CSV table of C-alpha atoms in Angstrom, one decimal:
chain,number,residue,atom,x,y,z
A,17,MET,CA,-52.0,5.9,-27.6
A,18,ASP,CA,-53.0,9.0,-25.7
A,19,PHE,CA,-56.8,9.7,-26.2
A,20,MET,CA,-56.3,13.5,-26.6
A,21,LEU,CA,-53.6,12.9,-29.2
A,22,LEU,CA,-55.9,10.6,-31.1
A,23,LEU,CA,-58.8,13.1,-30.9
A,24,ARG,CA,-56.5,15.9,-32.1
A,25,ARG,CA,-55.5,13.8,-35.1
A,26,GLN,CA,-59.1,12.9,-35.9
A,27,ILE,CA,-60.1,16.6,-35.7
A,28,LEU,CA,-57.2,17.6,-38.0
A,29,VAL,CA,-58.1,14.9,-40.6
A,30,PHE,CA,-61.8,15.9,-40.3
A,31,LEU,CA,-61.0,19.5,-40.9
A,32,VAL,CA,-58.9,18.7,-44.0
A,33,VAL,CA,-61.6,16.4,-45.4
A,34,GLY,CA,-64.4,18.8,-44.4
A,35,ILE,CA,-62.7,21.7,-46.1
A,36,GLY,CA,-62.1,19.5,-49.2
A,37,ALA,CA,-65.9,18.5,-49.2
A,38,ALA,CA,-67.0,22.1,-48.7
A,39,LEU,CA,-64.8,23.2,-51.6
A,40,THR,CA,-66.2,20.4,-53.8
A,41,VAL,CA,-69.8,21.3,-53.1
A,42,TYR,CA,-69.0,24.9,-53.6
A,43,PHE,CA,-67.4,24.4,-57.0
A,44,PHE,CA,-69.4,21.4,-58.3
A,45,ASN,CA,-72.9,21.7,-56.8
A,46,THR,CA,-74.3,23.7,-59.8
A,47,TRP,CA,-72.9,21.2,-62.3
A,48,TRP,CA,-74.2,18.3,-60.2
A,49,VAL,CA,-77.7,19.6,-60.0
A,50,ASP,CA,-78.1,21.3,-63.4
A,51,ASP,CA,-76.1,19.0,-65.6
A,52,PHE,CA,-75.2,15.6,-64.1
A,53,LEU,CA,-78.5,14.7,-62.6
A,54,PRO,CA,-80.7,15.4,-65.6
A,55,ALA,CA,-78.2,13.6,-67.8
A,56,ILE,CA,-78.6,10.4,-65.8
A,57,GLY,CA,-82.3,10.9,-65.3
A,58,LEU,CA,-82.4,11.4,-61.6
A,59,LYS,CA,-84.7,13.7,-59.7
A,60,ARG,CA,-83.3,16.4,-57.3
A,61,ASN,CA,-84.1,14.4,-54.2
A,62,GLU,CA,-82.6,11.3,-55.5
A,63,GLY,CA,-79.6,13.2,-56.7
A,64,GLY,CA,-79.2,14.8,-53.2
A,65,ALA,CA,-79.3,11.3,-51.6
A,66,LEU,CA,-76.8,10.0,-54.1
A,67,GLY,CA,-74.6,13.0,-53.6
A,68,SER,CA,-74.7,12.6,-49.8
A,69,LEU,CA,-73.8,8.9,-50.1
A,70,LEU,CA,-71.1,9.8,-52.5
A,71,MET,CA,-69.8,12.6,-50.3
A,72,ILE,CA,-69.7,10.4,-47.2
A,73,THR,CA,-68.0,7.6,-49.1
A,74,VAL,CA,-65.4,10.1,-50.5
A,75,ALA,CA,-65.0,11.7,-47.1
A,76,PHE,CA,-64.4,8.3,-45.5
A,77,ILE,CA,-61.9,7.4,-48.2
A,78,SER,CA,-60.3,10.9,-48.0
A,79,GLN,CA,-59.9,10.5,-44.3
A,80,ARG,CA,-58.0,7.3,-44.7
A,81,LEU,CA,-55.9,8.8,-47.5
A,82,VAL,CA,-55.1,11.9,-45.5
A,83,SER,CA,-54.4,9.8,-42.4
A,84,THR,CA,-52.1,7.6,-44.6
A,85,ALA,CA,-50.4,10.7,-46.1
A,86,ILE,CA,-49.9,12.4,-42.7
A,87,TYR,CA,-49.5,9.5,-40.2
A,88,ARG,CA,-48.4,6.7,-42.6
A,89,ASP,CA,-51.4,4.6,-41.8
A,90,TRP,CA,-55.2,4.9,-42.3
A,91,LEU,CA,-56.0,4.7,-38.5
A,92,PHE,CA,-54.6,8.1,-37.6
A,93,GLY,CA,-51.3,6.5,-36.6
A,94,MET,CA,-52.9,4.0,-34.3
A,95,GLN,CA,-51.7,1.1,-36.4
A,96,THR,CA,-48.1,2.3,-36.2
A,97,GLN,CA,-48.5,2.9,-32.5
A,98,GLN,CA,-50.0,-0.5,-32.0
A,99,GLU,CA,-47.1,-2.1,-34.0
A,100,ASN,CA,-44.6,-0.1,-31.9
A,101,THR,CA,-46.5,-1.1,-28.8
A,102,ALA,CA,-46.6,-4.7,-29.9
A,103,ARG,CA,-42.9,-4.6,-30.7
A,104,ILE,CA,-42.1,-2.9,-27.3
A,105,ASN,CA,-44.3,-5.5,-25.5
A,106,SER,CA,-42.5,-8.3,-27.3
A,107,ALA,CA,-39.1,-6.7,-26.4
A,108,TYR,CA,-40.3,-6.2,-22.9
A,109,VAL,CA,-41.5,-9.8,-22.6
A,110,THR,CA,-38.2,-11.0,-24.1
A,111,THR,CA,-36.2,-8.7,-21.8
A,112,THR,CA,-38.3,-9.7,-18.8
A,113,GLU,CA,-37.7,-13.3,-19.6
A,114,GLN,CA,-34.0,-12.6,-19.9
A,115,VAL,CA,-33.9,-10.6,-16.7
A,116,ALA,CA,-35.8,-13.3,-14.9
A,117,GLU,CA,-33.5,-15.9,-16.2
A,118,GLU,CA,-30.4,-13.8,-15.2
A,119,LEU,CA,-32.0,-13.2,-11.8
A,120,HIS,CA,-32.4,-16.9,-11.3
A,121,GLN,CA,-28.7,-17.2,-12.3
A,122,VAL,CA,-27.8,-14.7,-9.5
A,123,GLY,CA,-28.1,-17.6,-7.0
A,124,THR,CA,-25.6,-19.6,-9.0
A,125,TYR,CA,-23.3,-16.6,-9.2
A,126,ASN,CA,-23.6,-16.0,-5.5
A,127,ASN,CA,-23.0,-19.7,-4.8
A,128,VAL,CA,-19.6,-19.3,-6.5
A,129,VAL,CA,-18.9,-16.1,-4.5
A,130,ARG,CA,-20.0,-17.8,-1.3
A,131,SER,CA,-17.8,-20.8,-2.1
A,132,GLN,CA,-14.9,-18.5,-2.6
A,133,LEU,CA,-15.7,-16.6,0.7
A,134,ASN,CA,-16.0,-19.9,2.5
A,135,THR,CA,-12.6,-21.0,1.1
A,136,VAL,CA,-11.2,-17.7,2.3
A,137,VAL,CA,-12.6,-18.2,5.7
A,138,ALA,CA,-11.3,-21.8,5.8
A,139,GLU,CA,-7.8,-20.7,4.6
A,140,THR,CA,-7.6,-17.8,7.0
A,141,GLU,CA,-8.8,-19.9,9.8
A,142,LYS,CA,-6.3,-22.6,9.0
A,143,ALA,CA,-3.5,-20.0,8.7
A,144,ALA,CA,-4.7,-18.3,12.0
A,145,PHE,CA,-4.6,-21.6,13.9
A,146,ASP,CA,-1.3,-22.4,12.4
A,147,ILE,CA,0.1,-19.0,13.5
A,148,ALA,CA,-1.5,-19.5,16.9
A,149,SER,CA,0.1,-23.0,17.2
A,150,ARG,CA,3.5,-21.5,16.3
A,151,LEU,CA,2.9,-18.7,18.7
A,152,GLN,CA,2.1,-21.2,21.4
A,153,THR,CA,5.4,-22.9,20.7
A,154,ILE,CA,7.1,-19.5,20.9
A,155,ASP,CA,5.1,-18.9,24.1
A,156,SER,CA,6.6,-22.1,25.6
A,157,VAL,CA,10.1,-20.9,24.6
A,158,VAL,CA,9.4,-17.4,26.0
A,159,THR,CA,8.1,-19.0,29.2
A,160,ASP,CA,11.2,-21.1,29.5
A,161,LEU,CA,13.3,-18.1,28.7
A,162,ASN,CA,11.5,-16.0,31.4
A,163,SER,CA,11.9,-18.9,33.9
A,164,PHE,CA,15.6,-19.1,33.0
A,165,VAL,CA,15.9,-15.3,33.2
A,166,ASP,CA,14.2,-15.3,36.6
A,167,THR,CA,16.4,-18.1,37.9
A,168,SER,CA,19.5,-16.5,36.4
A,169,SER,CA,18.5,-13.2,37.8
A,170,HIS,CA,18.1,-14.7,41.3
A,171,GLU,CA,21.4,-16.5,41.0
A,172,SER,CA,23.0,-13.4,39.6
A,173,ASN,CA,21.6,-11.3,42.6
A,174,GLU,CA,23.1,-13.8,45.0
A,175,MET,CA,26.4,-13.8,43.1
A,176,LEU,CA,26.2,-10.0,43.0
A,177,LEU,CA,25.8,-9.9,46.8
A,178,GLU,CA,28.7,-12.3,47.2
A,179,SER,CA,30.7,-10.3,44.7
A,180,GLU,CA,30.0,-7.1,46.6
A,181,ALA,CA,31.0,-8.7,49.8
A,182,ARG,CA,34.1,-10.0,48.2
A,183,ILE,CA,34.8,-6.6,46.8
A,184,VAL,CA,34.4,-5.1,50.2
A,185,ARG,CA,36.8,-7.7,51.6
A,186,ASN,CA,39.2,-7.1,48.8
A,187,ARG,CA,39.1,-3.4,49.6
A,188,GLU,CA,39.7,-4.1,53.2
A,189,LEU,CA,42.5,-6.4,52.2
A,190,ILE,CA,44.0,-3.7,50.0
A,191,GLY,CA,43.7,-1.2,52.8
A,192,THR,CA,45.3,-3.7,55.2
A,193,LEU,CA,48.1,-4.4,52.7
A,194,ASP,CA,48.6,-0.7,52.1
A,195,GLN,CA,49.0,-0.2,55.9
A,196,TYR,CA,51.2,-3.2,56.0
A,197,ILE,CA,53.4,-1.7,53.3
A,198,LYS,CA,53.6,1.5,55.2
A,199,ASP,CA,54.3,-0.3,58.5
A,200,ARG,CA,56.8,-2.6,56.7
A,201,ILE,CA,58.7,0.4,55.3
A,202,VAL,CA,58.8,2.0,58.8
A,203,SER,CA,59.8,-1.3,60.3
A,204,SER,CA,62.5,-1.8,57.7
A,205,GLU,CA,63.8,1.6,58.4
A,206,THR,CA,63.7,1.0,62.2
A,207,ASP,CA,65.4,-2.4,61.7
A,208,ARG,CA,68.1,-0.7,59.6
A,209,GLN,CA,68.7,1.9,62.2
A,210,ASN,CA,68.7,-0.8,65.0
A,211,VAL,CA,71.2,-2.9,63.1
A,212,ALA,CA,73.3,0.2,62.4
A,213,GLN,CA,73.1,1.0,66.1
A,214,VAL,CA,74.1,-2.6,67.1
A,215,VAL,CA,77.1,-2.5,64.7
A,216,MET,CA,78.0,0.9,66.0
A,217,GLU,CA,77.8,-0.3,69.6
A,218,ALA,CA,79.7,-3.5,68.7
A,219,GLN,CA,82.4,-1.4,67.1
A,220,SER,CA,82.4,0.9,70.1
A,221,LEU,CA,83.5,-2.0,72.2
A,222,GLY,CA,86.9,-1.7,70.4
A,223,SER,CA,87.8,1.2,72.7
A,224,LEU,CA,87.2,-1.0,75.7
A,225,VAL,CA,89.5,-3.6,74.1
A,226,GLN,CA,92.1,-1.0,73.5
A,227,LEU,CA,91.7,0.2,77.1
A,228,ASN,CA,92.1,-3.4,78.4
A,229,ARG,CA,95.1,-3.9,76.1
A,230,SER,CA,96.6,-0.6,77.4
A,231,ILE,CA,96.0,-1.8,81.0
A,232,SER,CA,97.6,-5.2,80.0
A,233,LYS,CA,100.6,-3.5,78.6
A,234,GLN,CA,101.0,-1.3,81.7
A,235,THR,CA,100.5,-4.4,83.9
A,236,ASN,CA,103.2,-6.2,81.9
A,237,LEU,CA,105.5,-3.2,82.4
A,238,LEU,CA,104.8,-3.1,86.1
A,239,ALA,CA,105.4,-6.9,86.2
A,240,LEU,CA,108.7,-6.3,84.4
A,241,ASN,CA,109.7,-3.5,86.7
A,242,ALA,CA,108.7,-5.6,89.7
A,243,ALA,CA,110.9,-8.5,88.3
A,244,ILE,CA,113.8,-6.0,87.9
A,245,GLU,CA,113.4,-4.7,91.4
A,246,ALA,CA,113.1,-8.3,92.7
A,247,ALA,CA,116.3,-9.2,91.0
A,248,ARG,CA,118.0,-6.2,92.6
A,249,ALA,CA,116.7,-7.2,95.9
A,250,GLY,CA,118.3,-10.6,95.6
A,251,ASP,CA,116.9,-13.4,97.8
A,252,VAL,CA,114.6,-11.0,99.6
A,253,GLY,CA,112.8,-10.1,96.4
A,254,ARG,CA,112.7,-13.7,95.1
A,255,GLY,CA,109.1,-14.2,96.1
A,256,PHE,CA,108.1,-10.9,94.8
A,257,ALA,CA,109.8,-11.9,91.4
A,258,VAL,CA,107.6,-15.0,91.3
A,259,VAL,CA,104.5,-12.8,91.8
A,260,ALA,CA,105.8,-10.3,89.1
A,261,ASP,CA,106.3,-13.3,86.8
A,262,GLU,CA,102.7,-14.5,87.4
A,263,VAL,CA,101.4,-11.0,86.9
A,264,ARG,CA,103.3,-10.7,83.6
A,265,LYS,CA,101.9,-14.1,82.5
A,266,LEU,CA,98.4,-12.9,83.5
A,267,SER,CA,99.0,-9.7,81.6
A,268,GLY,CA,100.0,-11.7,78.5
A,269,ALA,CA,97.0,-13.9,78.8
A,270,THR,CA,94.8,-10.8,79.3
A,271,ASP,CA,96.3,-9.3,76.2
A,272,GLN,CA,95.6,-12.5,74.2
A,273,ALA,CA,92.0,-12.5,75.5
A,274,VAL,CA,91.6,-8.9,74.7
A,275,THR,CA,92.9,-9.6,71.2
A,276,GLN,CA,90.5,-12.5,70.8
A,277,ILE,CA,87.6,-10.4,72.1
A,278,ASP,CA,88.5,-7.7,69.7
A,279,GLN,CA,88.7,-10.1,66.8
A,280,GLY,CA,85.3,-11.6,68.0
A,281,ILE,CA,83.7,-8.2,68.2
A,282,GLN,CA,85.1,-7.3,64.7
A,283,ALA,CA,83.9,-10.6,63.4
A,284,VAL,CA,80.4,-10.1,64.9
A,285,SER,CA,80.3,-6.6,63.6
A,286,VAL,CA,81.3,-7.7,60.1
A,287,SER,CA,78.9,-10.6,60.3
A,288,ILE,CA,76.0,-8.4,61.4
A,289,GLU,CA,76.8,-5.8,58.8
A,290,SER,CA,77.3,-8.3,56.0
A,291,HIS,CA,74.2,-10.3,57.0
A,292,PHE,CA,71.8,-7.3,57.2
A,293,LYS,CA,73.6,-5.2,54.5
A,294,ASP,CA,71.3,-6.4,51.6
A,295,LYS,CA,68.2,-6.5,53.7
A,296,MET,CA,68.7,-3.2,55.4
A,297,SER,CA,70.0,-1.3,52.3
A,298,MET,CA,67.8,1.5,51.0
A,299,GLU,CA,67.7,-0.1,47.6
A,300,HIS,CA,66.3,-3.3,49.1
A,301,ILE,CA,63.8,-1.4,51.2
A,302,GLU,CA,62.8,0.6,48.1
A,303,ALA,CA,62.5,-2.5,45.9
A,304,GLU,CA,60.4,-4.2,48.6
A,305,ARG,CA,58.2,-1.1,48.9
A,306,THR,CA,57.9,-0.9,45.1
A,307,ALA,CA,57.0,-4.7,44.8
A,308,LEU,CA,54.4,-4.4,47.6
A,309,GLN,CA,52.9,-1.2,46.1
A,310,SER,CA,52.8,-2.9,42.7
A,311,PHE,CA,51.1,-5.9,44.2
A,312,ALA,CA,48.6,-3.6,45.9
A,313,ALA,CA,48.0,-1.8,42.7
A,314,GLN,CA,47.4,-5.0,40.8
A,315,LEU,CA,45.1,-6.2,43.5
A,316,ASN,CA,43.3,-2.9,43.4
A,317,ASP,CA,43.0,-3.1,39.6
A,318,LEU,CA,41.8,-6.6,39.9
A,319,GLY,CA,39.1,-5.4,42.3
A,320,LYS,CA,38.1,-2.6,39.9
A,321,SER,CA,38.0,-5.1,37.0
A,322,TYR,CA,35.9,-7.5,39.1
A,323,GLN,CA,33.6,-4.5,39.9
A,324,GLU,CA,33.4,-3.7,36.2
A,325,VAL,CA,32.6,-7.3,35.4
A,326,THR,CA,30.0,-7.4,38.1
A,327,ASP,CA,28.4,-4.1,36.9
A,328,HIS,CA,28.5,-5.4,33.3
A,329,GLU,CA,26.8,-8.6,34.4
A,330,VAL,CA,24.1,-6.6,36.2
A,331,GLN,CA,23.5,-4.5,33.1
A,332,VAL,CA,23.4,-7.6,31.0
A,333,MET,CA,20.8,-9.2,33.3
A,334,VAL,CA,18.8,-6.0,33.4
A,335,GLN,CA,18.9,-5.9,29.5
A,336,ILE,CA,18.0,-9.6,29.3
A,337,ARG,CA,15.1,-9.1,31.7
A,338,SER,CA,13.9,-6.1,29.8
A,339,SER,CA,14.2,-7.8,26.5
A,340,SER,CA,12.5,-10.9,27.9
A,341,LYS,CA,9.6,-8.7,29.1
A,342,GLN,CA,9.4,-6.9,25.8
A,343,LEU,CA,9.4,-10.2,24.0
A,344,ALA,CA,6.6,-11.5,26.2
A,345,GLU,CA,4.6,-8.3,25.5
A,346,MET,CA,5.3,-8.6,21.8
A,347,PHE,CA,4.2,-12.2,21.8
A,348,MET,CA,0.9,-11.3,23.6
A,349,ASN,CA,0.3,-8.5,21.1
A,350,ALA,CA,1.0,-10.9,18.2
A,351,LEU,CA,-1.3,-13.5,19.8
A,352,ALA,CA,-4.0,-10.8,20.1
A,353,SER,CA,-3.4,-9.8,16.4
A,354,VAL,CA,-4.2,-13.3,15.3
A,355,GLN,CA,-7.7,-12.6,16.5
A,356,PHE,CA,-8.2,-10.8,13.2
A,357,GLN,CA,-9.2,-14.1,11.7
A,358,ASP,CA,-12.3,-14.2,13.9
A,359,VAL,CA,-13.2,-10.7,12.9
A,360,THR,CA,-12.6,-11.5,9.2
A,361,ARG,CA,-14.7,-14.7,9.6
A,362,GLN,CA,-17.6,-13.0,11.1
A,363,GLN,CA,-17.5,-10.2,8.6
A,364,ILE,CA,-17.4,-12.7,5.7
A,365,GLU,CA,-20.2,-14.6,7.3
A,366,GLN,CA,-22.2,-11.4,7.3
A,367,VAL,CA,-21.4,-10.9,3.6
A,368,ILE,CA,-22.5,-14.5,2.9
A,369,ASP,CA,-25.8,-13.7,4.8
A,370,ALA,CA,-26.2,-10.6,2.6
A,371,LEU,CA,-25.6,-12.7,-0.5
A,372,ASN,CA,-28.3,-15.1,0.8
A,373,ARG,CA,-30.7,-12.2,1.2
A,374,LEU,CA,-29.7,-11.1,-2.3
A,375,ASP,CA,-30.5,-14.6,-3.6
A,376,GLY,CA,-33.9,-14.5,-2.1
A,377,HIS,CA,-34.6,-11.0,-3.3
A,378,ALA,CA,-33.4,-11.9,-6.9
A,379,ASP,CA,-35.7,-14.9,-6.9
A,380,LEU,CA,-38.7,-12.7,-5.8
A,381,MET,CA,-37.8,-10.2,-8.5
A,382,ALA,CA,-37.8,-12.9,-11.1
A,383,GLU,CA,-41.2,-14.2,-9.9
A,384,ARG,CA,-42.4,-10.6,-9.9
A,385,LEU,CA,-41.4,-10.2,-13.5
A,386,ASN,CA,-43.2,-13.4,-14.4
A,387,GLN,CA,-46.3,-12.4,-12.4
A,388,PHE,CA,-46.4,-8.7,-13.3
A,389,GLU,CA,-50.2,-8.8,-13.6
A,390,ASP,CA,-50.6,-10.0,-10.0
A,391,PRO,CA,-51.5,-6.8,-7.9
A,392,HIS,CA,-51.2,-8.8,-4.6
A,393,PHE,CA,-47.6,-9.9,-5.2
A,394,GLU,CA,-45.5,-8.9,-2.1
A,395,LEU,CA,-41.9,-7.9,-2.6
A,396,LYS,CA,-39.8,-7.0,0.4
A,397,PRO,CA,-37.6,-3.9,-0.6
A,398,LEU,CA,-33.9,-4.0,-0.3
A,399,SER,CA,-33.9,-1.1,2.1
A,400,GLN,CA,-35.4,-3.4,4.8
A,401,HIS,CA,-32.7,-6.0,4.1
A,402,LEU,CA,-30.1,-3.2,4.5
A,403,ASP,CA,-31.6,-2.2,7.8
A,404,GLN,CA,-31.5,-5.7,9.1
A,405,MET,CA,-27.9,-6.1,7.9
A,406,TYR,CA,-27.0,-2.8,9.8
A,407,GLY,CA,-28.5,-4.3,12.9
A,408,ASN,CA,-26.3,-7.3,12.7
A,409,TYR,CA,-23.0,-5.4,12.4
A,410,VAL,CA,-20.5,-6.1,15.1
A,411,MET,CA,-17.9,-3.4,14.4
A,412,THR,CA,-18.0,0.4,14.3
A,413,SER,CA,-16.0,0.3,11.0
A,414,GLN,CA,-18.8,-1.8,9.4
A,415,ARG,CA,-21.4,0.8,10.4
A,416,ASP,CA,-19.2,3.7,9.2
A,417,SER,CA,-18.7,1.9,5.8
A,418,HIS,CA,-22.5,1.3,5.6
A,419,HIS,CA,-23.2,5.0,6.1
A,420,ALA,CA,-20.5,6.0,3.7
A,421,ALA,CA,-21.9,3.6,1.0
A,422,MET,CA,-25.4,5.0,1.7
A,423,SER,CA,-23.9,8.6,1.4
A,424,ASN,CA,-24.8,9.3,5.0
A,425,ALA,CA,-22.7,10.7,7.8
A,426,PRO,CA,-21.6,8.1,10.3
A,427,ALA,CA,-24.2,7.7,13.0
A,428,LYS,CA,-23.2,7.9,16.7
A,429,THR,CA,-22.9,4.4,18.2
A,430,ASP,CA,-23.9,3.4,21.7
A,431,SER,CA,-21.3,1.2,23.3
A,432,GLY,CA,-24.0,-0.2,25.6
A,433,SER,CA,-26.5,-1.0,22.9
A,434,GLY,CA,-27.8,-4.5,22.4
A,435,ARG,CA,-26.0,-5.1,19.1
A,436,PRO,CA,-24.2,-8.4,18.6
A,437,LYS,CA,-20.8,-8.5,20.0
A,438,ILE,CA,-17.7,-9.7,18.2
A,439,GLU,CA,-16.6,-13.2,19.3
A,440,LEU,CA,-12.9,-14.0,19.7
A,441,PHE,CA,-11.3,-17.3,20.4
């Protein structure tokens, strides 16, 4: 209890008892001296001593009674306070023992948490290695795909060059064919005109035949006239008659030859005309021109289709190469993302280290509770442990979280500081 409070209580009780004693002396002193003492046969001095002893005794008893009436105990509330203090001390000791016991159990609790964290580390590490293994398999496939794409691209480039050369040749062939069609049309027209000219010239020979036939007839008439004149001349004209007869025979033979020549010319003319009629007709020439143009158009369309196929193949190879490159980049990004397991493992290991520190600190706190009377007991504060934990962080996010938890603004970090660096596999 506070000393001043006890003093105030004592003064209050003393004043109450003193006032009561003063009132008693004031009202009963005359009766005591004049009546009571003579009645019991005591002198004045003896009565004063007896009265003093009686007053002190009554005052002592009155103090206790007043203290009991006011403070519920006869020690000015000290007994109640002592009982409360004893009860508090008992509760404190019980609580201290409970807290110490619970602090000792913190290690067991943290062991469970550490075990779970170690399990998480093991599981994540196993999963990460499994993912890495699968990604390595994918990497092998991607590598084979890239090799195939490169080989196919090289072959495709060679085929493309050959295709372009072939397309150029086809275009040249189409140009040559087109020129051939034009030349063929001109040649057909020229041939038709030449054949027509030959037929016309062959037919024109008929006038010469007619001329020869006319000459033959006139010669025959002359031979007949000569024979008549020879007959008139008698024996003198007999030799001339023989000549006239031979001339007449020769004229007949000439007429037969001319007839045969005319028939031959007509036959040749008809044969030439009939033989070249189909080939030299405009319908035949137009049909041939149409067929050749159709063939040229089909060949041109084939060249265009081949060009489109080649262009499409180039686009496909470009798309495949681009997709293969993107797939390789995505694979590398995925492989880099697997590194999160190392980050998680190191962060969890730091949490486990923090739990170990908490174990040691809890044990020291339990010992401190059990040795609360030892003034030389040393207890390392948690703030120092937090500072040491901060120095072991490997990521800026950890430091930012630390500052946020400590209700501080994030501190500026130095990229060249000597803090531990994160380790990746």
